[in-house]
Amino acid sequence: MHYLSHIARSRLLLAATLACSVLAAHAQTPTHKHYQHSETFDTPSPTGAVAPRLQNVGKHAFNVTTKSEQAQRFINQGLNLTYGFNHAEAGRAFAEAARLDPDLAMAHWGQALALGPNINAAMPPEEEPKALEHLRKAQALKTKASQRERDYIDALAMRYTGKADDRAAADQAFAGAMRVLHEKYPDDQDAATLYAESLMDLSPWNYWTRDGRPYERTHDIIASLDKVLKANSEHPGALHLWIHLWEASNTPEKAEAAADRLLPLAPAAGHLVHMPGHIYQRVGRYTDAVKANQLAIVADEDYITQCRAQGLYPLAYYPHNVHFLWFGATMAGQSELAIDAAKKTANSIPEQALKDLPLLQAFVLTPDYALVRFGKWDEILSASAPRADTMFTRGVRHYARGMAFIRKKDFTAAQKEIEA
């Protein structure tokens, strides 16, 4: 191998890897307020309805005190969407339940729950007053709720204190309150699932030591979710969290059965359809990862079009499906599908979102990685510059062009890409 070829490839690859690592480290907690949550959950349509009745987003039931069958259906829809990490749409479903039954305390509890943090998104300080307002409405209706529902509301009160700058302490207190709730109602699958999630929120994406051992609280997460899944193998929230828990472990195959069960469970809830891919790609089932994400893309495109969805979900979760399709197709050696998915990923990001959320730059660069992976050197050299002009995007573009010049044995041009 030509000496410059070896050095150039090493330096270009190192630069690109470091850039991707830095971006990935910041990609878990998007914080820009405009995309974090909807401004309000209760903006009515011309018919007065706050949310549409969605089909096939989950059949899990969360029974509450209400005389309205329609309100109960929207409570179920709201919690299923919460478990599917579509928090904005979940909030709207809970708001519709409140409209249908003004005495329904748990409808306001649900809206407050949906505004909280999760493993993918921290809670912006400006959301605290909104969550607190919904919580107080739930508290005002406690006399019309069951004891179990009052306990749910009391537990959530620990999460929203009116002190937005003390989020870590409030999240810790909420996890403690959810433990008490879970212990009081040991057969309540939702109490156990939400307790496990409250623990996961304390250290998002960090449940295992570097040598693969579980942290102390991870044992509690495993125990809680395992109990739920033994009682109900199709609980959507427990399946979702179980996948997230094990995907970063040394034994991702422990969630393989959960992935298989989750895939057909809620065919219109795109993120839940997508989630099995997290395990499939870890255990080498790349064709199955491709299938899961193709189905998720269709589900989310239908939802976004029909509901005119805005916010974090269409800007991050939907492109994540397409991005995952690129990865799965790449690992499966499906070059045409991988390159098409890479280009679709890049084109799925609106200009303003790209400016507001720097983490989305990774999506825009996916075609560069795909073209390098499959040796499309001429296409790389003829490609236009990425839409985002930053040090990161320029670095990856120089990496791709440098690789193309090396493969074409134009080492002078490759050196210029290194030095650019």
Coordinates of C-alpha atoms in Angstrom, one line a residue:
M1 CA 0.0 0.0 0.0
H2 CA 1.2 3.5 -0.8
Y3 CA 2.5 5.2 2.3
L4 CA 0.3 8.3 1.8
S5 CA -2.7 6.1 1.1
H6 CA -2.3 4.4 4.5
I7 CA -1.7 7.6 6.5
A8 CA -4.4 9.5 4.7
R9 CA -7.0 6.9 5.3
S10 CA -6.0 6.6 8.9
R11 CA -6.1 10.3 9.5
L12 CA -9.4 10.9 7.6
L13 CA -11.1 8.0 9.4
L14 CA -9.9 9.1 12.8
A15 CA -11.2 12.7 12.2
A16 CA -14.6 11.4 11.0
T17 CA -14.8 8.9 13.9
L18 CA -14.0 11.6 16.5
A19 CA -16.5 14.0 15.0
C20 CA -19.2 11.3 15.0
S21 CA -18.4 10.4 18.6
V22 CA -18.7 14.0 19.8
L23 CA -22.1 14.3 18.0
A24 CA -23.4 11.1 19.3
A25 CA -22.5 12.1 22.9
H26 CA -24.8 15.0 22.6
A27 CA -27.5 13.4 20.5
Q28 CA -29.5 11.8 23.3
T29 CA -30.9 14.9 24.9
P30 CA -32.3 17.4 22.5
T31 CA -33.2 20.5 24.4
H32 CA -34.4 23.2 22.0
K33 CA -37.7 24.4 23.5
H34 CA -39.6 24.7 20.2
Y35 CA -39.2 21.1 19.3
Q36 CA -39.3 19.6 22.8
H37 CA -43.1 19.7 23.4
S38 CA -46.2 21.3 22.0
E39 CA -47.0 24.8 23.2
T40 CA -50.3 23.5 24.4
F41 CA -52.2 20.2 24.3
D42 CA -55.7 21.6 24.3
T43 CA -56.0 23.6 21.0
P44 CA -59.4 22.4 19.6
S45 CA -60.3 21.6 16.0
P46 CA -63.3 23.2 14.3
T47 CA -65.4 20.3 15.7
G48 CA -64.2 21.0 19.2
A49 CA -62.1 17.8 19.5
V50 CA -58.5 18.3 20.8
A51 CA -57.2 15.0 19.3
P52 CA -58.2 12.4 16.7
R53 CA -59.0 8.9 17.7
L54 CA -56.1 6.9 16.4
Q55 CA -56.2 3.3 15.4
N56 CA -53.6 0.6 15.9
V57 CA -51.4 2.6 18.2
G58 CA -51.7 0.1 21.0
K59 CA -54.4 -2.0 22.7
H60 CA -53.2 -1.6 26.3
A61 CA -55.9 -0.4 28.7
F62 CA -55.3 1.9 31.7
N63 CA -58.7 1.9 33.5
V64 CA -59.6 5.0 35.3
T65 CA -62.7 6.5 37.0
T66 CA -64.9 7.9 34.3
K67 CA -68.5 7.5 33.1
S68 CA -67.4 8.3 29.5
E69 CA -66.4 5.4 27.3
Q70 CA -64.8 7.9 24.9
A71 CA -62.8 9.5 27.6
Q72 CA -61.5 6.1 28.7
R73 CA -60.5 5.4 25.1
F74 CA -58.5 8.6 24.9
I75 CA -56.8 7.7 28.3
N76 CA -55.8 4.4 26.8
Q77 CA -54.6 6.1 23.6
G78 CA -52.6 8.7 25.6
L79 CA -50.8 6.1 27.7
N80 CA -50.0 3.9 24.7
L81 CA -48.6 6.9 22.9
T82 CA -46.6 7.8 26.0
Y83 CA -45.1 4.3 26.0
G84 CA -44.3 4.9 22.3
F85 CA -42.5 8.1 23.1
N86 CA -44.9 10.3 21.1
H87 CA -45.4 12.6 24.0
A88 CA -46.9 15.5 22.2
E89 CA -49.7 13.3 20.7
A90 CA -50.1 11.6 24.0
G91 CA -50.7 15.0 25.7
R92 CA -53.3 15.8 23.1
A93 CA -55.1 12.5 23.7
F94 CA -55.2 13.1 27.5
A95 CA -56.5 16.6 26.8
E96 CA -59.3 15.2 24.7
A97 CA -60.1 12.9 27.6
A98 CA -60.3 15.9 29.9
R99 CA -62.6 17.6 27.4
L100 CA -64.9 14.6 27.2
D101 CA -65.0 14.3 31.0
P102 CA -64.3 17.5 32.9
D103 CA -64.2 15.5 36.2
L104 CA -61.5 13.1 35.0
A105 CA -58.5 13.7 37.3
M106 CA -56.3 11.2 35.4
A107 CA -56.7 13.1 32.2
H108 CA -54.8 16.0 33.7
W109 CA -52.3 13.6 35.4
G110 CA -51.6 12.3 31.9
Q111 CA -50.9 15.7 30.4
A112 CA -48.5 16.4 33.2
L113 CA -46.8 13.1 32.8
A114 CA -46.4 13.7 29.0
L115 CA -44.5 17.0 29.6
G116 CA -41.9 15.3 31.8
P117 CA -38.4 14.2 30.9
N118 CA -37.6 10.9 29.2
I119 CA -34.4 9.0 28.3
N120 CA -34.2 10.8 25.0
A121 CA -35.1 14.4 26.0
A122 CA -34.5 16.5 29.1
M123 CA -37.3 18.7 30.4
P124 CA -36.8 22.4 29.5
P125 CA -37.3 24.7 32.5
E126 CA -40.1 26.5 30.7
E127 CA -42.2 23.3 30.6
E128 CA -42.3 23.1 34.4
P129 CA -45.1 25.6 34.9
K130 CA -47.3 23.9 32.3
A131 CA -46.8 20.5 33.9
L132 CA -47.5 22.0 37.3
E133 CA -50.7 23.6 36.1
H134 CA -51.9 20.2 34.8
L135 CA -50.9 18.5 38.0
R136 CA -52.8 21.1 40.1
K137 CA -55.9 20.4 38.0
A138 CA -55.5 16.7 38.7
Q139 CA -55.1 17.4 42.4
A140 CA -58.3 19.6 42.4
L141 CA -60.2 16.6 41.1
K142 CA -58.8 14.0 43.5
T143 CA -62.1 13.6 45.4
K144 CA -63.6 12.2 42.2
A145 CA -60.8 9.7 41.7
S146 CA -60.1 6.3 43.2
Q147 CA -57.5 5.8 45.9
R148 CA -55.2 4.2 43.3
E149 CA -55.5 7.3 41.0
R150 CA -55.0 9.7 43.9
D151 CA -51.7 7.8 44.7
Y152 CA -50.6 8.2 41.1
I153 CA -51.3 11.9 41.3
D154 CA -49.4 12.2 44.6
A155 CA -46.4 10.4 43.1
L156 CA -46.3 12.7 40.1
A157 CA -46.5 15.7 42.4
M158 CA -42.9 14.9 43.5
R159 CA -41.7 15.4 39.9
Y160 CA -43.1 19.0 39.6
T161 CA -42.2 21.3 42.5
G162 CA -42.2 24.7 40.8
K163 CA -38.4 24.7 41.1
A164 CA -37.3 24.1 37.5
D165 CA -33.7 24.6 38.4
D166 CA -33.8 21.6 40.7
R167 CA -34.7 19.0 38.1
A168 CA -32.3 16.3 39.2
A169 CA -33.6 16.3 42.8
A170 CA -37.2 16.3 41.6
D171 CA -36.6 13.3 39.3
Q172 CA -34.9 11.5 42.2
A173 CA -37.9 12.2 44.4
F174 CA -40.3 11.1 41.7
A175 CA -38.5 7.8 41.3
G176 CA -38.7 7.3 45.1
A177 CA -42.5 8.0 45.0
M178 CA -42.9 5.6 42.1
R179 CA -41.2 2.9 44.1
V180 CA -43.7 3.5 46.9
L181 CA -46.6 3.3 44.5
H182 CA -45.2 0.1 42.9
E183 CA -44.8 -1.5 46.3
K184 CA -48.4 -0.5 47.3
Y185 CA -49.8 -1.9 44.1
P186 CA -47.4 -4.8 43.2
D187 CA -49.8 -6.2 40.6
D188 CA -50.3 -2.9 38.8
Q189 CA -48.3 -3.3 35.6
D190 CA -48.3 0.4 34.8
A191 CA -47.0 1.4 38.2
A192 CA -44.2 -1.1 37.7
T193 CA -43.4 0.1 34.2
L194 CA -43.5 3.8 35.1
Y195 CA -41.4 3.1 38.1
A196 CA -38.8 1.4 35.9
E197 CA -38.9 4.3 33.5
S198 CA -38.4 6.8 36.4
L199 CA -35.2 5.0 37.3
M200 CA -34.0 4.9 33.7
D201 CA -34.6 8.6 33.5
L202 CA -32.1 9.2 36.3
S203 CA -29.2 8.0 34.1
P204 CA -30.4 7.9 30.5
W205 CA -28.5 5.3 28.4
N206 CA -26.2 4.5 31.2
Y207 CA -27.3 1.2 32.9
W208 CA -24.2 -0.9 32.6
T209 CA -20.5 -0.5 33.7
R210 CA -17.8 -0.5 31.1
D211 CA -17.2 -4.2 31.8
G212 CA -20.8 -5.0 31.3
R213 CA -22.0 -5.3 34.9
P214 CA -25.4 -3.7 35.9
Y215 CA -25.4 -0.6 38.1
E216 CA -27.2 -1.0 41.4
R217 CA -30.4 0.7 40.2
T218 CA -30.3 -1.4 37.0
H219 CA -31.2 -4.5 39.1
D220 CA -34.4 -2.8 40.2
I221 CA -35.2 -1.8 36.6
I222 CA -34.7 -5.4 35.4
A223 CA -36.8 -6.8 38.3
S224 CA -39.7 -4.4 37.7
L225 CA -39.9 -4.9 33.9
D226 CA -39.3 -8.7 34.2
K227 CA -42.3 -9.0 36.5
V228 CA -44.5 -7.0 34.2
L229 CA -43.5 -9.1 31.1
K230 CA -44.1 -12.4 33.0
A231 CA -47.6 -11.2 33.8
N232 CA -48.3 -9.6 30.4
S233 CA -45.9 -10.4 27.6
E234 CA -47.5 -7.7 25.4
H235 CA -47.2 -4.7 27.7
P236 CA -46.0 -2.0 25.2
G237 CA -44.2 0.1 27.7
A238 CA -42.4 -2.7 29.4
L239 CA -41.3 -4.2 26.0
H240 CA -40.1 -0.8 24.8
L241 CA -38.0 -0.1 28.0
W242 CA -36.7 -3.7 28.1
I243 CA -35.2 -3.2 24.6
H244 CA -33.6 0.1 25.6
L245 CA -32.3 -1.5 28.8
W246 CA -30.6 -4.5 27.1
E247 CA -29.5 -3.0 23.8
A248 CA -26.3 -1.5 25.3
S249 CA -25.5 -4.5 27.4
N250 CA -23.1 -7.4 26.6
T251 CA -26.2 -9.6 26.2
P252 CA -28.6 -7.8 23.9
E253 CA -30.1 -11.2 22.9
K254 CA -32.0 -11.1 26.3
A255 CA -34.4 -8.6 24.6
E256 CA -34.7 -10.5 21.3
A257 CA -38.0 -12.2 22.3
A258 CA -39.3 -8.9 23.4
A259 CA -38.4 -7.3 20.1
D260 CA -40.2 -10.1 18.2
R261 CA -43.4 -9.5 20.4
L262 CA -43.3 -5.7 20.1
L263 CA -43.0 -5.6 16.3
P264 CA -46.6 -6.4 15.4
L265 CA -48.2 -5.0 18.6
A266 CA -49.0 -1.4 17.5
P267 CA -48.6 -1.2 13.7
A268 CA -49.5 2.5 13.6
A269 CA -47.1 3.6 16.4
G270 CA -44.0 4.1 14.3
H271 CA -41.5 4.3 17.1
L272 CA -42.7 1.1 18.7
V273 CA -42.5 -0.6 15.3
H274 CA -39.0 0.7 14.9
M275 CA -37.8 -0.4 18.3
P276 CA -37.1 -4.1 17.6
G277 CA -34.5 -2.9 15.1
H278 CA -32.4 -1.7 18.1
I279 CA -32.0 -5.4 19.1
Y280 CA -32.0 -6.9 15.6
Q281 CA -28.9 -4.8 14.6
R282 CA -27.1 -5.9 17.8
V283 CA -27.7 -9.6 17.3
G284 CA -27.0 -9.6 13.5
R285 CA -30.5 -9.8 12.3
Y286 CA -30.0 -7.0 9.8
T287 CA -32.7 -8.0 7.3
D288 CA -35.2 -7.9 10.2
A289 CA -33.9 -4.5 11.2
V290 CA -34.5 -3.4 7.6
K291 CA -38.1 -4.8 7.7
A292 CA -38.9 -3.2 11.1
N293 CA -37.8 0.2 9.9
Q294 CA -39.5 0.0 6.6
L295 CA -42.8 -0.6 8.4
A296 CA -42.0 2.2 10.9
I297 CA -41.4 4.6 8.1
V298 CA -44.8 3.9 6.5
A299 CA -46.5 4.2 9.9
D300 CA -44.9 7.5 10.7
E301 CA -45.4 9.0 7.3
D302 CA -49.1 8.1 7.5
Y303 CA -49.4 9.6 11.0
I304 CA -47.4 12.8 10.2
T305 CA -49.5 13.4 7.0
Q306 CA -52.9 12.7 8.6
C307 CA -52.3 14.5 11.9
R308 CA -50.0 17.3 10.5
A309 CA -47.7 16.4 13.4
Q310 CA -45.1 19.0 14.5
G311 CA -42.4 19.1 17.1
L312 CA -39.7 16.6 18.1
Y313 CA -41.4 13.5 16.9
P314 CA -41.4 14.2 13.1
L315 CA -38.1 16.0 13.4
A316 CA -36.1 13.3 15.2
Y317 CA -38.0 10.1 15.6
Y318 CA -39.2 9.8 12.0
P319 CA -35.7 10.5 10.5
H320 CA -34.3 8.0 13.0
N321 CA -36.4 5.3 11.3
V322 CA -34.9 6.2 7.9
H323 CA -31.4 6.5 9.4
F324 CA -31.8 3.0 11.0
L325 CA -33.0 1.7 7.6
W326 CA -29.7 3.0 6.1
F327 CA -27.7 1.2 8.8
G328 CA -29.5 -2.1 8.5
A329 CA -29.3 -2.1 4.7
T330 CA -25.7 -1.2 4.9
M331 CA -24.9 -4.1 7.3
A332 CA -27.0 -6.4 5.1
G333 CA -25.1 -5.4 2.0
Q334 CA -28.1 -3.9 0.3
S335 CA -26.3 -1.0 -1.4
E336 CA -29.1 0.5 -3.4
L337 CA -31.5 0.5 -0.5
A338 CA -28.9 1.8 1.8
I339 CA -27.9 4.7 -0.4
D340 CA -31.6 5.6 -1.1
A341 CA -32.3 5.6 2.7
A342 CA -29.2 7.7 3.3
K343 CA -30.4 10.4 0.8
K344 CA -33.9 10.2 2.3
T345 CA -32.5 10.7 5.7
A346 CA -30.6 13.8 4.6
N347 CA -33.6 15.3 2.8
S348 CA -36.0 14.7 5.8
I349 CA -34.6 17.5 7.9
P350 CA -36.1 21.0 7.4
E351 CA -33.7 23.9 7.0
Q352 CA -34.8 25.7 10.2
A353 CA -34.6 22.5 12.3
L354 CA -31.1 22.0 11.0
K355 CA -30.1 25.4 12.3
D356 CA -31.9 25.0 15.6
L357 CA -30.8 21.5 16.4
P358 CA -27.1 20.9 15.6
L359 CA -27.4 17.2 16.4
L360 CA -29.4 16.8 13.1
Q361 CA -26.3 17.4 11.2
A362 CA -25.5 13.7 11.5
F363 CA -28.6 12.9 9.4
V364 CA -27.6 15.3 6.7
L365 CA -24.2 13.5 6.3
T366 CA -25.6 10.0 6.0
P367 CA -25.1 10.0 2.2
D368 CA -21.4 10.6 2.6
Y369 CA -21.1 7.5 4.8
A370 CA -23.2 5.4 2.4
L371 CA -21.3 6.4 -0.7
V372 CA -18.0 5.6 1.0
R373 CA -19.2 2.3 2.3
F374 CA -20.2 1.1 -1.2
G375 CA -17.4 2.7 -3.1
K376 CA -19.3 5.2 -5.1
W377 CA -16.3 7.4 -5.7
D378 CA -17.4 9.4 -8.7
E379 CA -20.7 10.2 -7.0
I380 CA -18.9 11.4 -4.0
L381 CA -16.7 13.8 -6.0
S382 CA -19.7 15.1 -7.9
A383 CA -21.9 15.6 -4.9
S384 CA -22.9 19.1 -3.8
A385 CA -21.9 20.4 -0.3
P386 CA -24.0 19.4 2.7
R387 CA -26.8 21.9 3.5
A388 CA -25.3 22.5 6.9
D389 CA -21.9 24.3 6.6
T390 CA -20.1 23.6 9.9
M391 CA -16.7 22.3 11.0
F392 CA -18.3 18.8 11.5
T393 CA -20.0 18.6 8.1
R394 CA -17.0 20.0 6.3
G395 CA -14.8 17.4 8.1
V396 CA -16.9 14.5 7.0
R397 CA -17.1 15.8 3.5
H398 CA -13.3 16.1 3.3
Y399 CA -13.1 12.5 4.7
A400 CA -15.4 11.2 1.9
R401 CA -13.6 13.1 -0.8
G402 CA -10.3 12.0 0.6
M403 CA -11.3 8.4 0.5
A404 CA -12.5 8.8 -3.1
F405 CA -9.2 10.3 -4.2
I406 CA -7.2 7.6 -2.4
R407 CA -9.2 4.9 -4.2
K408 CA -8.6 6.7 -7.5
K409 CA -4.9 6.9 -6.5
D410 CA -4.9 10.6 -6.7
F411 CA -2.8 11.1 -3.6
T412 CA -2.1 14.7 -4.2
A413 CA -5.8 15.5 -4.1
A414 CA -6.2 13.3 -1.1
Q415 CA -3.5 15.3 0.8
K416 CA -5.4 18.5 0.0
E417 CA -8.5 17.1 1.6
I418 CA -6.5 16.3 4.7
E419 CA -5.1 19.8 4.9
A420 CA -8.4 21.6 4.0

